[in-house]
Amino acid sequence: MKKTRTMLAALAVGLLTSTAALAGDVRIMWYSDGVEGEVLKDLLDRFMKENPGINVILDNVSYSVVKEQLPVQLEAGNGPDIARVTNLKAQAQHWLDLRPLVADAAYWDENFGGQADWMRPDGSNQISGFMTQITIAGGFANKTLFDQAGVAIPGKDATWDDWAKAAKQVAENQQVPFPMALDRSGHRLSGPNLAYGGNYIGADGKPAPLDDGSKNFLKTFVGWVADGTMSKDVWVSAAGSTYRAAADDFINGQLVYYYSGSWQVPNFSTKIGTNFDWVATGSPCGPSNCTGMTGGAGLVAVKYTKNPKDVAKVMDYLASEPIVKEFSERTLFLPAHKGVLAKGLDFKTDDAQAKAALNAFVEASKTLSDEARKLPGWLWSDAVYGALVTRVSQAAAGEMTVDEAFARIDSDIATKVKDSGN
Amino acid sequence: MKADVPREGGGFSLGEVVMVPVRLALSAIDAPLRWVQRRLGIGGMATFFLLPNMLIFGIFVLLPFFINFAYSMTGGTALFLPDRSFVGGDQYARLFDCVNYTDPNSCAEDTFWTAVGNTAWFVVLQVTLMILFSLVTALILNRELMARSFWRAVFFFPVLLSPVVVGLIWKWILQRQGLLNFGLYGLGFDPYTWLNDRNWSFAATVGVSIWAHMGFYTLILLAGLQAIPKDLYEAAEMDGTRPARAFWRITLPLLMPNLLVVIVLVLIRAVQIFDEVYVLTGGGPGTSTLYITQYIYETGFATQLRNPGLAAAASILMGAVLVVLTLVQLGLGRKGEKKGARK
């Protein structure tokens, strides 16, 4: 009996010691579109050298893990200590308030205040984290294909119809399978919806039924998929609201015009290299305006962390001006930091196309509509995006008419609002 | 104590050496088992030996089933059961809210009924073809073939692959710039977007799942075929029975127990189809390869503002269908056995 007790005591001590060893661990869930994971690792290695008591573990995962598995972990009161997330507002109840923990809350308010509301519960002044990048949705054209086809690249004020016509001409001339492609994403559909005069937000702040502006673009879009102007592959390649990008088709020179966003710039710079020339075009115009969508990925602290002080130290480090500047310059991301933006950036690339593309997106940010700026901080954005993707892809696959899809989008969103109890 | 007797020359065989720790272990548990037997009696020992298995079954099967059922009676988006509101049978009512069950568009949860319809078609086709192909393959592999072991390995190899790998391999073959189109293009044909076509993508999911799992069922049937006494065939041959008649009168009846096991396993697996299809088609194009398990996964986990209650209700219904199908098949199997015994 005495022997058993001794063994149990040893086991308990062992367990306690192992828990104590975890005290300084800070786990980050991170996804990458390009090289940002490597850059972050490098920055974190430096942090750990300066702070030997804190062990930062970087878990590189795919975007779908962040989108599909992280929410479940958070609901269960688990998850990493810090996460890189795009669905910021809808999960705001899970983020840690860093205000009492960070070294200088005024610094955070001053430099990241513009987007702070995107990631905190409505009505609070919580500091949940900061945007690792600001993204602007917009288009990319394969310049080499345009040149070879002898078709002029549409100008700054070109409409969606102008782009469709030109891209189709180029694809036919160059025997390329896809004239245009738009990521399978509700966020991406929303830019042109707004440009066509759409507005998702009702007077009561809840989702409004689809209006004529959105319907007009969606009808056009489904028509383009049907006649081959828009790539069918991306939109019919899954059921439900699963995200699919057409970046690989663009990189492989199979696509004339690709509507995605600024986060693709480093990806294209690395993978396209000198294979062909490409340009960023901003967002095509609709009847109402030439807006794209803004958004981005935020780095947020999770409130279920066991080490809030260590988490705050890591966040303070990553949000510091020199680190944000270095991270943005090396990853070719547009930063959210007001001070860094004011002082300017020297993007670390020899690729003139990438530099020009980044400037084009900075320019495009000036044409963002008010609705586009509101959506990232709106609680129901993802409910609308999910319904849009699910039903528009069914219409694109010929399973239902566009009008049936519209009716389903409205009822899906209404059901989601009802289910959420809000 | 035969093992303790040294062999000629003073050595021990390998088997005897291996048995030493086994004997030691058995002698170590002998005393406690005898103690338990004295307490429980011989009848109680069966319960004692079954207990660990029942415990595992209870924790990992029965308990989740009851928790799942409880979830199906709740609403909202919260994950934890205590945080969820009781809604009674509302989730079931929502699933069954339909004007015409054969037209998913007339249902409140149209994707559920689309998934049910797709799964039903998939099960009918996949189970029939799987049984047919497995049986034919087993019959061929049971004959005296050249390199028979090699062919057996060839058919069994896909079973060793993970479903994700299976999905990826076939995606690389069937996608627009895949191997199949490359071959067709080389032969002068136009490439075709197989996975964008509703019928072809459905056929692909059926074909791929058969390719991936057929080896396992072939192996079960092959074992059954090899257990049939050869003298029955010899006697039939002496009586001048034709091979087809021997198949229907000897092979099939004696293979029936194995066949029944295979049918039940194939059926359950077909209803549960998910992983390789999720990788291969993602449920598309549109919802043409959206099967019930993917619907449950997406409703409960993958969509924003997920609905675990609705997903739980759908999975309870799926479980009920599986239980009914299995019972019907087992019933039919027993009826067949009794009929055979009477003859």
mmCIF file of C-alpha atoms in Angstrom, chain B residues 28-314:
data_model
loop_
_atom_site.group_PDB
_atom_site.id
_atom_site.type_symbol
_atom_site.label_atom_id
_atom_site.label_comp_id
_atom_site.label_asym_id
_atom_site.label_seq_id
_atom_site.Cartn_x
_atom_site.Cartn_y
_atom_site.Cartn_z
ATOM 1 C CA ALA B 28 0.559 -14.404 -12.886
ATOM 2 C CA ILE B 29 -3.133 -13.853 -13.695
ATOM 3 C CA ASP B 30 -4.187 -17.363 -12.734
ATOM 4 C CA ALA B 31 -4.520 -16.643 -9.017
ATOM 5 C CA PRO B 32 -6.572 -13.422 -9.327
ATOM 6 C CA LEU B 33 -8.866 -15.049 -11.901
ATOM 7 C CA ARG B 34 -9.475 -17.995 -9.617
ATOM 8 C CA TRP B 35 -10.321 -15.515 -6.845
ATOM 9 C CA VAL B 36 -12.819 -13.735 -9.127
ATOM 10 C CA GLN B 37 -14.329 -17.058 -10.149
ATOM 11 C CA ARG B 38 -14.821 -18.057 -6.513
ATOM 12 C CA ARG B 39 -16.674 -14.773 -5.937
ATOM 13 C CA LEU B 40 -18.793 -14.661 -9.133
ATOM 14 C CA GLY B 41 -19.232 -18.324 -9.886
ATOM 15 C CA ILE B 42 -18.653 -19.900 -13.301
ATOM 16 C CA GLY B 43 -21.740 -18.204 -14.782
ATOM 17 C CA GLY B 44 -20.518 -14.780 -13.685
ATOM 18 C CA MET B 45 -17.209 -15.231 -15.458
ATOM 19 C CA ALA B 46 -18.841 -14.653 -18.856
ATOM 20 C CA THR B 47 -20.090 -11.269 -17.656
ATOM 21 C CA PHE B 48 -16.668 -10.560 -16.162
ATOM 22 C CA PHE B 49 -14.901 -11.194 -19.481
ATOM 23 C CA LEU B 50 -17.503 -9.262 -21.472
ATOM 24 C CA LEU B 51 -17.418 -6.270 -19.126
ATOM 25 C CA PRO B 52 -14.388 -4.422 -20.635
ATOM 26 C CA ASN B 53 -15.853 -4.742 -24.110
ATOM 27 C CA MET B 54 -19.294 -3.597 -22.978
ATOM 28 C CA LEU B 55 -17.710 -0.713 -21.096
ATOM 29 C CA ILE B 56 -15.889 0.474 -24.219
ATOM 30 C CA PHE B 57 -19.050 -0.026 -26.284
ATOM 31 C CA GLY B 58 -21.047 1.918 -23.716
ATOM 32 C CA ILE B 59 -18.636 4.834 -23.489
ATOM 33 C CA PHE B 60 -17.837 5.187 -27.174
ATOM 34 C CA VAL B 61 -21.107 4.084 -28.815
ATOM 35 C CA LEU B 62 -24.108 4.173 -26.504
ATOM 36 C CA LEU B 63 -23.227 7.318 -24.562
ATOM 37 C CA PRO B 64 -22.516 9.396 -27.714
ATOM 38 C CA PHE B 65 -25.767 8.093 -29.181
ATOM 39 C CA PHE B 66 -27.772 9.356 -26.212
ATOM 40 C CA ILE B 67 -25.859 12.657 -26.166
ATOM 41 C CA ASN B 68 -26.516 13.010 -29.902
ATOM 42 C CA PHE B 69 -30.199 12.345 -29.346
ATOM 43 C CA ALA B 70 -30.237 15.003 -26.627
ATOM 44 C CA TYR B 71 -28.586 17.467 -29.050
ATOM 45 C CA SER B 72 -31.255 16.740 -31.639
ATOM 46 C CA MET B 73 -33.835 18.032 -29.170
ATOM 47 C CA THR B 74 -32.094 21.383 -28.747
ATOM 48 C CA GLY B 75 -31.706 24.540 -30.806
ATOM 49 C CA GLY B 76 -29.318 27.461 -31.229
ATOM 50 C CA THR B 77 -25.684 27.706 -32.227
ATOM 51 C CA ALA B 78 -24.040 27.036 -28.831
ATOM 52 C CA LEU B 79 -21.880 23.936 -28.672
ATOM 53 C CA PHE B 80 -22.363 22.828 -25.074
ATOM 54 C CA LEU B 81 -25.553 20.971 -24.276
ATOM 55 C CA PRO B 82 -26.345 22.940 -21.093
ATOM 56 C CA ASP B 83 -26.102 26.211 -23.079
ATOM 57 C CA ARG B 84 -28.622 25.042 -25.651
ATOM 58 C CA SER B 85 -32.384 25.583 -25.505
ATOM 59 C CA PHE B 86 -34.799 22.635 -25.525
ATOM 60 C CA VAL B 87 -36.918 22.646 -28.696
ATOM 61 C CA GLY B 88 -38.404 19.162 -28.548
ATOM 62 C CA GLY B 89 -38.976 17.672 -31.984
ATOM 63 C CA ASP B 90 -38.589 20.981 -33.880
ATOM 64 C CA GLN B 91 -35.397 19.900 -35.646
ATOM 65 C CA TYR B 92 -37.084 16.708 -36.882
ATOM 66 C CA ALA B 93 -40.144 18.714 -37.927
ATOM 67 C CA ARG B 94 -37.862 21.067 -39.857
ATOM 68 C CA LEU B 95 -36.219 18.163 -41.660
ATOM 69 C CA PHE B 96 -39.599 16.686 -42.559
ATOM 70 C CA ASP B 97 -41.155 20.027 -43.543
ATOM 71 C CA CYS B 98 -41.788 19.130 -47.171
ATOM 72 C CA VAL B 99 -44.594 19.520 -49.688
ATOM 73 C CA ASN B 100 -43.284 16.713 -51.872
ATOM 74 C CA TYR B 101 -40.439 14.510 -50.612
ATOM 75 C CA THR B 102 -39.323 13.616 -54.122
ATOM 76 C CA ASP B 103 -38.813 17.304 -54.934
ATOM 77 C CA PRO B 104 -36.171 18.740 -52.562
ATOM 78 C CA ASN B 105 -37.004 22.269 -53.715
ATOM 79 C CA SER B 106 -40.371 21.948 -51.996
ATOM 80 C CA CYS B 107 -38.706 21.211 -48.639
ATOM 81 C CA ALA B 108 -37.601 23.678 -45.977
ATOM 82 C CA GLU B 109 -34.255 21.842 -45.693
ATOM 83 C CA ASP B 110 -33.821 21.206 -49.391
ATOM 84 C CA THR B 111 -30.152 20.212 -49.112
ATOM 85 C CA PHE B 112 -31.037 17.480 -46.596
ATOM 86 C CA TRP B 113 -33.455 15.857 -49.024
ATOM 87 C CA THR B 114 -31.045 16.329 -51.909
ATOM 88 C CA ALA B 115 -28.419 14.539 -49.818
ATOM 89 C CA VAL B 116 -30.915 11.793 -48.900
ATOM 90 C CA GLY B 117 -31.814 11.281 -52.560
ATOM 91 C CA ASN B 118 -28.168 11.269 -53.659
ATOM 92 C CA THR B 119 -27.254 8.825 -50.901
ATOM 93 C CA ALA B 120 -30.123 6.487 -51.819
ATOM 94 C CA TRP B 121 -28.997 6.373 -55.453
ATOM 95 C CA PHE B 122 -25.401 5.962 -54.405
ATOM 96 C CA VAL B 123 -26.261 3.060 -52.079
ATOM 97 C CA VAL B 124 -28.328 1.229 -54.691
ATOM 98 C CA LEU B 125 -25.654 1.534 -57.366
ATOM 99 C CA GLN B 126 -22.572 1.162 -55.224
ATOM 100 C CA VAL B 127 -23.786 -1.812 -53.169
ATOM 101 C CA THR B 128 -25.006 -3.708 -56.234
ATOM 102 C CA LEU B 129 -21.840 -3.088 -58.229
ATOM 103 C CA MET B 130 -19.548 -3.644 -55.257
ATOM 104 C CA ILE B 131 -21.083 -7.056 -54.495
ATOM 105 C CA LEU B 132 -21.030 -8.004 -58.147
ATOM 106 C CA PHE B 133 -17.418 -6.975 -58.764
ATOM 107 C CA SER B 134 -16.169 -8.411 -55.459
ATOM 108 C CA LEU B 135 -17.859 -11.735 -56.155
ATOM 109 C CA VAL B 136 -16.591 -11.986 -59.727
ATOM 110 C CA THR B 137 -13.086 -11.008 -58.631
ATOM 111 C CA ALA B 138 -13.134 -13.521 -55.768
ATOM 112 C CA LEU B 139 -14.314 -16.281 -58.141
ATOM 113 C CA ILE B 140 -11.508 -15.459 -60.563
ATOM 114 C CA LEU B 141 -8.867 -15.234 -57.841
ATOM 115 C CA ASN B 142 -10.067 -18.570 -56.453
ATOM 116 C CA ARG B 143 -9.073 -20.338 -59.660
ATOM 117 C CA GLU B 144 -5.623 -21.658 -60.483
ATOM 118 C CA LEU B 145 -4.174 -18.501 -62.004
ATOM 119 C CA MET B 146 -0.647 -17.629 -62.944
ATOM 120 C CA ALA B 147 0.843 -15.267 -60.292
ATOM 121 C CA ARG B 148 -2.318 -15.614 -58.198
ATOM 122 C CA SER B 149 -0.756 -14.007 -55.098
ATOM 123 C CA PHE B 150 0.350 -11.043 -57.173
ATOM 124 C CA TRP B 151 -3.195 -10.465 -58.482
ATOM 125 C CA ARG B 152 -4.626 -10.799 -54.990
ATOM 126 C CA ALA B 153 -2.194 -8.131 -53.807
ATOM 127 C CA VAL B 154 -3.094 -5.893 -56.748
ATOM 128 C CA PHE B 155 -6.786 -5.961 -55.867
ATOM 129 C CA PHE B 156 -6.138 -5.503 -52.161
ATOM 130 C CA PHE B 157 -3.613 -2.657 -52.496
ATOM 131 C CA PRO B 158 -6.143 0.262 -52.730
ATOM 132 C CA VAL B 159 -7.617 -0.834 -49.382
ATOM 133 C CA LEU B 160 -4.324 0.170 -47.751
ATOM 134 C CA LEU B 161 -4.606 3.752 -49.004
ATOM 135 C CA SER B 162 -6.112 6.479 -46.877
ATOM 136 C CA PRO B 163 -9.429 7.807 -48.266
ATOM 137 C CA VAL B 164 -7.868 11.266 -48.672
ATOM 138 C CA VAL B 165 -5.104 9.794 -50.825
ATOM 139 C CA VAL B 166 -7.700 7.898 -52.854
ATOM 140 C CA GLY B 167 -9.661 11.124 -53.410
ATOM 141 C CA LEU B 168 -6.538 13.062 -54.415
ATOM 142 C CA ILE B 169 -5.289 10.376 -56.809
ATOM 143 C CA TRP B 170 -8.598 10.284 -58.673
ATOM 144 C CA LYS B 171 -8.888 14.060 -58.619
ATOM 145 C CA TRP B 172 -5.531 14.268 -60.391
ATOM 146 C CA ILE B 173 -6.779 11.735 -62.904
ATOM 147 C CA LEU B 174 -10.212 13.245 -63.551
ATOM 148 C CA GLN B 175 -9.705 17.002 -63.281
ATOM 149 C CA ARG B 176 -9.637 19.276 -66.321
ATOM 150 C CA GLN B 177 -5.867 19.030 -66.701
ATOM 151 C CA GLY B 178 -5.711 15.528 -65.291
ATOM 152 C CA LEU B 179 -4.204 12.298 -66.498
ATOM 153 C CA LEU B 180 -7.352 11.067 -68.236
ATOM 154 C CA ASN B 181 -7.723 14.208 -70.342
ATOM 155 C CA PHE B 182 -4.002 14.139 -71.072
ATOM 156 C CA GLY B 183 -4.432 10.631 -72.455
ATOM 157 C CA LEU B 184 -7.562 11.534 -74.400
ATOM 158 C CA TYR B 185 -5.852 14.593 -75.858
ATOM 159 C CA GLY B 186 -2.922 12.413 -76.886
ATOM 160 C CA LEU B 187 -5.339 10.115 -78.710
ATOM 161 C CA GLY B 188 -6.869 13.064 -80.569
ATOM 162 C CA PHE B 189 -10.030 13.456 -78.470
ATOM 163 C CA ASP B 190 -11.269 16.681 -76.878
ATOM 164 C CA PRO B 191 -10.646 16.904 -73.131
ATOM 165 C CA TYR B 192 -13.765 16.770 -70.975
ATOM 166 C CA THR B 193 -14.488 18.325 -67.590
ATOM 167 C CA TRP B 194 -15.584 15.105 -65.885
ATOM 168 C CA LEU B 195 -15.957 16.582 -62.433
ATOM 169 C CA ASN B 196 -18.086 19.492 -63.690
ATOM 170 C CA ASP B 197 -20.646 17.142 -65.138
ATOM 171 C CA ARG B 198 -23.369 16.042 -62.685
ATOM 172 C CA ASN B 199 -23.677 12.512 -64.063
ATOM 173 C CA TRP B 200 -19.984 11.857 -64.530
ATOM 174 C CA SER B 201 -19.050 13.183 -61.118
ATOM 175 C CA PHE B 202 -21.715 10.984 -59.519
ATOM 176 C CA ALA B 203 -20.446 7.992 -61.487
ATOM 177 C CA ALA B 204 -16.898 8.886 -60.418
ATOM 178 C CA THR B 205 -17.821 8.777 -56.732
ATOM 179 C CA VAL B 206 -19.414 5.347 -57.190
ATOM 180 C CA GLY B 207 -16.483 4.021 -59.214
ATOM 181 C CA VAL B 208 -13.803 5.417 -56.929
ATOM 182 C CA SER B 209 -15.406 4.025 -53.791
ATOM 183 C CA ILE B 210 -15.680 0.595 -55.436
ATOM 184 C CA TRP B 211 -12.036 0.766 -56.529
ATOM 185 C CA ALA B 212 -10.925 1.759 -53.046
ATOM 186 C CA HIS B 213 -12.807 -0.852 -51.018
ATOM 187 C CA MET B 214 -13.437 -3.782 -53.329
ATOM 188 C CA GLY B 215 -10.248 -5.599 -52.286
ATOM 189 C CA PHE B 216 -11.425 -5.954 -48.706
ATOM 190 C CA TYR B 217 -14.761 -7.523 -49.612
ATOM 191 C CA THR B 218 -13.116 -9.701 -52.253
ATOM 192 C CA LEU B 219 -10.874 -11.068 -49.516
ATOM 193 C CA ILE B 220 -13.857 -11.985 -47.304
ATOM 194 C CA LEU B 221 -15.593 -13.720 -50.202
ATOM 195 C CA LEU B 222 -12.382 -15.467 -51.211
ATOM 196 C CA ALA B 223 -12.042 -16.869 -47.691
ATOM 197 C CA GLY B 224 -15.642 -18.142 -47.978
ATOM 198 C CA LEU B 225 -14.963 -19.737 -51.353
ATOM 199 C CA GLN B 226 -11.889 -21.513 -50.043
ATOM 200 C CA ALA B 227 -13.870 -22.935 -47.145
ATOM 201 C CA ILE B 228 -16.276 -24.751 -49.495
ATOM 202 C CA PRO B 229 -15.240 -28.429 -49.592
ATOM 203 C CA LYS B 230 -13.774 -29.391 -52.949
ATOM 204 C CA ASP B 231 -15.462 -32.803 -52.889
ATOM 205 C CA LEU B 232 -18.858 -31.148 -53.407
ATOM 206 C CA TYR B 233 -17.697 -29.843 -56.764
ATOM 207 C CA GLU B 234 -16.113 -33.198 -57.602
ATOM 208 C CA ALA B 235 -19.390 -34.968 -56.833
ATOM 209 C CA ALA B 236 -21.328 -32.446 -58.896
ATOM 210 C CA GLU B 237 -18.905 -32.899 -61.780
ATOM 211 C CA MET B 238 -19.326 -36.665 -61.608
ATOM 212 C CA ASP B 239 -23.106 -36.140 -61.784
ATOM 213 C CA GLY B 240 -22.583 -34.077 -64.925
ATOM 214 C CA THR B 241 -23.652 -30.762 -63.327
ATOM 215 C CA ARG B 242 -22.894 -27.728 -65.481
ATOM 216 C CA PRO B 243 -20.613 -25.034 -63.937
ATOM 217 C CA ALA B 244 -23.409 -22.440 -63.865
ATOM 218 C CA ARG B 245 -25.684 -24.819 -61.967
ATOM 219 C CA ALA B 246 -22.850 -25.676 -59.574
ATOM 220 C CA PHE B 247 -22.435 -21.953 -58.935
ATOM 221 C CA TRP B 248 -26.129 -21.397 -58.153
ATOM 222 C CA ARG B 249 -26.635 -24.662 -56.226
ATOM 223 C CA ILE B 250 -23.335 -25.092 -54.380
ATOM 224 C CA THR B 251 -21.187 -21.952 -54.386
ATOM 225 C CA LEU B 252 -23.825 -19.307 -53.739
ATOM 226 C CA PRO B 253 -25.738 -21.103 -50.916
ATOM 227 C CA LEU B 254 -22.523 -22.041 -49.111
ATOM 228 C CA LEU B 255 -21.111 -18.548 -49.615
ATOM 229 C CA MET B 256 -24.280 -16.919 -48.290
ATOM 230 C CA PRO B 257 -23.029 -16.315 -44.696
ATOM 231 C CA ASN B 258 -19.966 -14.474 -46.061
ATOM 232 C CA LEU B 259 -22.064 -12.691 -48.640
ATOM 233 C CA LEU B 260 -24.469 -11.504 -45.967
ATOM 234 C CA VAL B 261 -21.608 -10.086 -43.904
ATOM 235 C CA VAL B 262 -20.284 -8.340 -47.009
ATOM 236 C CA ILE B 263 -23.705 -6.922 -47.915
ATOM 237 C CA VAL B 264 -24.203 -5.504 -44.415
ATOM 238 C CA LEU B 265 -20.690 -4.005 -44.328
ATOM 239 C CA VAL B 266 -20.931 -2.538 -47.840
ATOM 240 C CA LEU B 267 -24.339 -1.084 -47.128
ATOM 241 C CA ILE B 268 -23.293 0.580 -43.888
ATOM 242 C CA ARG B 269 -20.161 1.969 -45.481
ATOM 243 C CA ALA B 270 -22.078 3.217 -48.520
ATOM 244 C CA VAL B 271 -24.537 5.156 -46.371
ATOM 245 C CA GLN B 272 -21.602 6.637 -44.444
ATOM 246 C CA ILE B 273 -19.624 7.645 -47.561
ATOM 247 C CA PHE B 274 -17.779 10.920 -46.964
ATOM 248 C CA ASP B 275 -14.013 11.308 -47.004
ATOM 249 C CA GLU B 276 -12.929 10.313 -50.503
ATOM 250 C CA VAL B 277 -15.938 12.065 -52.031
ATOM 251 C CA TYR B 278 -15.292 15.210 -49.996
ATOM 252 C CA VAL B 279 -11.772 15.349 -51.412
ATOM 253 C CA LEU B 280 -12.733 14.308 -54.948
ATOM 254 C CA THR B 281 -15.792 16.464 -55.662
ATOM 255 C CA GLY B 282 -16.467 18.385 -52.450
ATOM 256 C CA GLY B 283 -20.122 17.443 -52.950
ATOM 257 C CA GLY B 284 -20.286 19.252 -56.303
ATOM 258 C CA PRO B 285 -21.007 20.119 -58.979
ATOM 259 C CA GLY B 286 -23.776 22.003 -57.231
ATOM 260 C CA THR B 287 -25.040 19.402 -54.782
ATOM 261 C CA SER B 288 -24.994 16.411 -57.130
ATOM 262 C CA THR B 289 -22.554 14.401 -54.991
ATOM 263 C CA LEU B 290 -23.589 15.808 -51.641
ATOM 264 C CA TYR B 291 -24.223 12.757 -49.478
ATOM 265 C CA ILE B 292 -25.866 12.617 -46.091
ATOM 266 C CA THR B 293 -22.664 12.497 -43.992
ATOM 267 C CA GLN B 294 -21.310 15.620 -45.685
ATOM 268 C CA TYR B 295 -24.640 17.356 -45.081
ATOM 269 C CA ILE B 296 -24.383 16.464 -41.384
ATOM 270 C CA TYR B 297 -20.759 17.634 -41.222
ATOM 271 C CA GLU B 298 -21.465 20.926 -42.962
ATOM 272 C CA THR B 299 -24.602 21.652 -40.948
ATOM 273 C CA GLY B 300 -22.952 20.856 -37.644
ATOM 274 C CA PHE B 301 -19.421 22.083 -38.152
ATOM 275 C CA ALA B 302 -18.429 23.716 -41.420
ATOM 276 C CA THR B 303 -20.906 26.542 -41.924
ATOM 277 C CA GLN B 304 -20.800 29.809 -40.077
ATOM 278 C CA LEU B 305 -23.582 29.915 -37.469
ATOM 279 C CA ARG B 306 -23.672 26.128 -37.470
ATOM 280 C CA ASN B 307 -26.672 24.169 -36.237
ATOM 281 C CA PRO B 308 -25.533 21.141 -34.177
ATOM 282 C CA GLY B 309 -29.153 20.271 -33.291
ATOM 283 C CA LEU B 310 -30.200 19.899 -36.910
ATOM 284 C CA ALA B 311 -27.041 17.914 -37.686
ATOM 285 C CA ALA B 312 -27.740 15.627 -34.720
ATOM 286 C CA ALA B 313 -31.338 15.072 -35.839
ATOM 287 C CA ALA B 314 -30.157 14.174 -39.349
#
